[in-house]
XYZ file of C-alpha atoms in Angstrom:
129
model
C -7.143 3.410 3.804
C -5.277 4.882 0.892
C -6.955 4.638 -2.513
C -5.115 5.346 -5.763
C -5.076 4.437 -9.423
C -2.190 2.070 -10.180
C -2.748 2.002 -13.922
C -5.537 3.249 -16.125
C -8.569 1.216 -15.044
C -6.786 -0.442 -12.098
C -7.528 0.933 -8.622
C -5.874 -0.044 -5.348
C -7.055 0.297 -1.753
C -4.244 -0.130 0.767
C -4.489 -0.339 4.527
C -1.971 1.663 6.527
C -2.183 0.491 10.129
C -2.511 -3.059 8.812
C -0.908 -3.705 5.440
C -3.745 -5.185 3.415
C -4.436 -4.354 -0.217
C -6.959 -5.067 -2.944
C -7.172 -4.186 -6.626
C -10.266 -3.564 -8.711
C -11.650 -1.781 -11.732
C -13.290 1.147 -9.933
C -12.865 3.338 -6.882
C -16.133 2.073 -5.426
C -15.222 -1.577 -5.938
C -11.874 -1.347 -4.116
C -13.442 0.560 -1.232
C -16.036 -2.196 -0.851
C -13.504 -5.011 -1.356
C -11.082 -3.726 1.290
C -13.939 -3.276 3.771
C -15.071 -6.860 3.158
C -11.490 -8.180 3.374
C -10.954 -6.446 6.726
C -14.233 -7.825 8.100
C -13.346 -11.362 6.957
C -9.930 -11.211 8.616
C -11.358 -9.726 11.818
C -13.979 -12.486 12.007
C -11.321 -15.158 11.393
C -8.997 -13.698 14.048
C -11.799 -13.514 16.598
C -12.810 -17.133 15.939
C -9.214 -18.158 16.593
C -8.726 -16.074 19.718
C -6.341 -13.560 18.159
C -6.356 -9.783 18.234
C -8.068 -8.516 15.065
C -5.661 -8.029 12.180
C -2.665 -8.839 14.381
C -0.845 -10.817 11.643
C -0.580 -7.667 9.505
C 2.072 -5.071 10.252
C 1.931 -1.456 9.134
C 2.284 -0.425 5.502
C 5.580 1.067 4.302
C 6.081 4.772 4.993
C 5.610 5.809 1.349
C 1.908 4.906 1.668
C 1.562 6.930 4.894
C 3.169 9.948 3.203
C 0.813 9.597 0.224
C -2.132 9.409 2.657
C -1.022 12.647 4.330
C -1.103 14.416 0.940
C -4.317 12.747 -0.280
C -7.886 14.069 -0.349
C -10.097 12.635 2.392
C -13.266 10.850 1.308
C -16.391 10.330 3.415
C -15.840 7.551 5.970
C -17.624 4.230 5.475
C -19.236 2.111 8.146
C -17.248 -1.046 8.687
C -20.220 -3.087 9.879
C -21.857 -5.660 7.649
C -24.737 -6.097 10.092
C -23.280 -9.159 11.811
C -22.917 -9.068 15.576
C -19.488 -7.805 16.612
C -18.489 -6.772 13.112
C -18.595 -3.010 13.676
C -15.041 -1.691 13.936
C -16.066 1.936 13.622
C -15.800 4.064 10.508
C -13.142 3.372 7.888
C -11.329 6.494 6.740
C -10.383 6.657 3.069
C -8.146 9.117 1.268
C -7.850 9.420 -2.507
C -4.308 9.956 -3.745
C -3.488 11.444 -7.121
C -0.077 9.789 -6.961
C 1.005 6.187 -7.255
C 3.283 5.479 -4.282
C 5.547 3.186 -6.289
C 8.159 0.985 -4.719
C 11.664 2.362 -4.896
C 13.471 0.854 -7.847
C 15.681 -2.022 -6.844
C 19.292 -1.538 -7.722
C 20.822 -4.365 -9.700
C 24.210 -5.857 -8.907
C 25.471 -4.099 -12.048
C 24.229 -0.712 -10.772
C 25.841 -1.331 -7.385
C 29.142 -2.293 -8.993
C 29.097 0.952 -10.940
C 28.159 2.978 -7.890
C 25.059 4.372 -9.587
C 23.803 7.417 -7.793
C 27.385 8.626 -7.457
C 30.292 8.797 -9.821
C 32.297 6.131 -7.991
C 32.038 3.580 -10.790
C 32.976 5.994 -13.578
C 36.677 6.086 -12.836
C 38.763 5.310 -15.891
C 40.912 2.223 -15.624
C 44.226 2.052 -17.451
C 43.812 0.632 -20.928
C 39.978 0.712 -20.794
C 37.832 3.389 -22.362
C 35.101 5.031 -20.318
C 31.657 4.770 -21.924
């Protein structure tokens, strides 16, 4: 699990192998919330005869790269004491970076060829700004 501060006072815990995420007001709260969310989904999947967490694919690569650079925290037990709830330890890593989504390019940016100079060609009779 990757843990990072999204904004001042807003923490995020994000699963990597299974793309689950929670937000909270403290590091401790998001670590507990993500553990409880995983346990709830595992219990639901088992009740319905599915592989645990199978509906959730992997997180985008930017979160994996942030995890590789992050500081490892002590692992937490995943068990809540209920029979069959122990999934083994949950590994957390604290990132000092916010792995933001790449900025979406607008249709205007694409038409101008932003990122290259393709859209900055002067057209006859039109000034270049």
